[in-house]
C-alpha positions in Angstrom: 0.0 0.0 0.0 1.0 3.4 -1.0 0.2 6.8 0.8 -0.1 10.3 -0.6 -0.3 13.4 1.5 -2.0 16.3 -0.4 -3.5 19.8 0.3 -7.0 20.1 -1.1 -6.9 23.0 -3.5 -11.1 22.6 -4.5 -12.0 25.5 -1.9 -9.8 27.9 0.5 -10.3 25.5 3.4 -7.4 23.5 1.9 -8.1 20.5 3.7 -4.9 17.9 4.1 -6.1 14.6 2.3 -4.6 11.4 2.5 -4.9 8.9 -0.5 -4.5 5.9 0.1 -3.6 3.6 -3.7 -2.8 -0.2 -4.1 -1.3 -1.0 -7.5 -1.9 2.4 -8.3 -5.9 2.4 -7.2 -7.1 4.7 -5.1 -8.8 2.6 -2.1 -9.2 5.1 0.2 -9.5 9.1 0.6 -9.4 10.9 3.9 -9.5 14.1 5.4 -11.4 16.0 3.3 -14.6 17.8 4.8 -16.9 17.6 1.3 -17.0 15.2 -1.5 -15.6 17.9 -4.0 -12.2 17.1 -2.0 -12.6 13.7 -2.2 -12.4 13.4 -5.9 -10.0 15.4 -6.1 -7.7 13.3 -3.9 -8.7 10.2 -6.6 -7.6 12.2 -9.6 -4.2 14.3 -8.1 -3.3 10.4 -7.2 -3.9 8.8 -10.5 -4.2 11.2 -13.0 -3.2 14.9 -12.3 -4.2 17.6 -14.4 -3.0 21.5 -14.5 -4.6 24.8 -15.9 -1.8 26.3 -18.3 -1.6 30.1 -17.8 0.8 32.1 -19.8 1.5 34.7 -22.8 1.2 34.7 -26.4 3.3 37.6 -28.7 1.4 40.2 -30.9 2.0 41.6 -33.9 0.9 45.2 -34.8 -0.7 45.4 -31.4 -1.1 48.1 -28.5 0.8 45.2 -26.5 3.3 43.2 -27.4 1.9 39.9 -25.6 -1.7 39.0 -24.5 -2.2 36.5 -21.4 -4.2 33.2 -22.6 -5.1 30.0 -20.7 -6.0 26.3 -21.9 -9.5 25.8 -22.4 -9.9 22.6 -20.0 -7.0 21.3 -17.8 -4.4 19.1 -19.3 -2.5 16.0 -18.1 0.5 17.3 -15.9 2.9 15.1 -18.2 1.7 17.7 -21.0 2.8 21.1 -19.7 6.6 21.0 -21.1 4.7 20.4 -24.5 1.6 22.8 -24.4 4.2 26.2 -23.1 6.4 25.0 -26.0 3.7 25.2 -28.9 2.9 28.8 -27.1 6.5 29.9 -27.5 6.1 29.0 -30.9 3.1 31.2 -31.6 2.6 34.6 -33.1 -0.7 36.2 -33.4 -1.6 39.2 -35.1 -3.8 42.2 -33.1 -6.6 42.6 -32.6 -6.9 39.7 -30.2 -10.1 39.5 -28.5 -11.2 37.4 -25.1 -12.3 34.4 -25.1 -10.3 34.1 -29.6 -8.8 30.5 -29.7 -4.8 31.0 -30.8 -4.1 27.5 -30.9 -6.1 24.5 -31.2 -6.1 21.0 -29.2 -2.7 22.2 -28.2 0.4 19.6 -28.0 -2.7 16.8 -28.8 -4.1 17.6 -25.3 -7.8 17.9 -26.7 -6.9 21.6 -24.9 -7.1 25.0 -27.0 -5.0 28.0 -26.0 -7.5 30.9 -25.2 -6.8 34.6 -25.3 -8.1 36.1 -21.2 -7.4 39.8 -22.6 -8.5 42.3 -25.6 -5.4 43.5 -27.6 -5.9 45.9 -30.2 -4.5 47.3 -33.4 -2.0 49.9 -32.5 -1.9 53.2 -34.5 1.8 52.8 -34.7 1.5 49.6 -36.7 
């Protein structure tokens, strides 16, 4: 039997789970004060998954990056490959909230989202 000491991170209490796996199945979650905890003892133990937060360059735009996020969380084994496709990128201003840059980034089913309007700058 394996043990994994996590902090819940579903809801400020931050309750300190224990997961308890055997041959890598959860059999037992403790510590957490609501179910929402619970499951996501099971899934940080066997599968965890991350938000990726980051920037994306502009072209011709008031700002020279805009902030964007992945549209769903991604498997944590994924994040070296989903920041390296948004190095990669370039888009061109205007950028609006909520524009997809990227599609099913890295093969994650994820798209890259833009969180922030960017328009065309007169300089351009």
């Amino acid at each position: 039997m394996e043990t994994k000491n996590l902090i819940c991170i579903c809801c400020p209490l931050g309750c300190s789970l224990s997961v308890t796996l055997k041959n890598g199945e959860v059999t037992a979650v403790s510590g957490n004060s609501c179910p929402r905890g619970a499951d996501y003892g099971r899934r940080e133990a066997t599968h965890p998954t991350r938000t990726v937060t980051s920037t994306v360059r502009v072209t011709g735009g008031t700002l020279p990056v805009v902030s964007v996020k992945t549209s769903a969380d991604i498997p944590k084994a994924k994040i070296g490959s989903v920041i390296e496709a948004i190095r990669r990128l370039s888009v061109p201003a205007p950028v609006h909230i909520g524009d997809v840059l990227l599609k099913n980034a890295a093969g994650t089913q994820a798209d890259i989202v833009a969180t922030k309007n960017i328009e065309v700058s007169e300089h351009a």
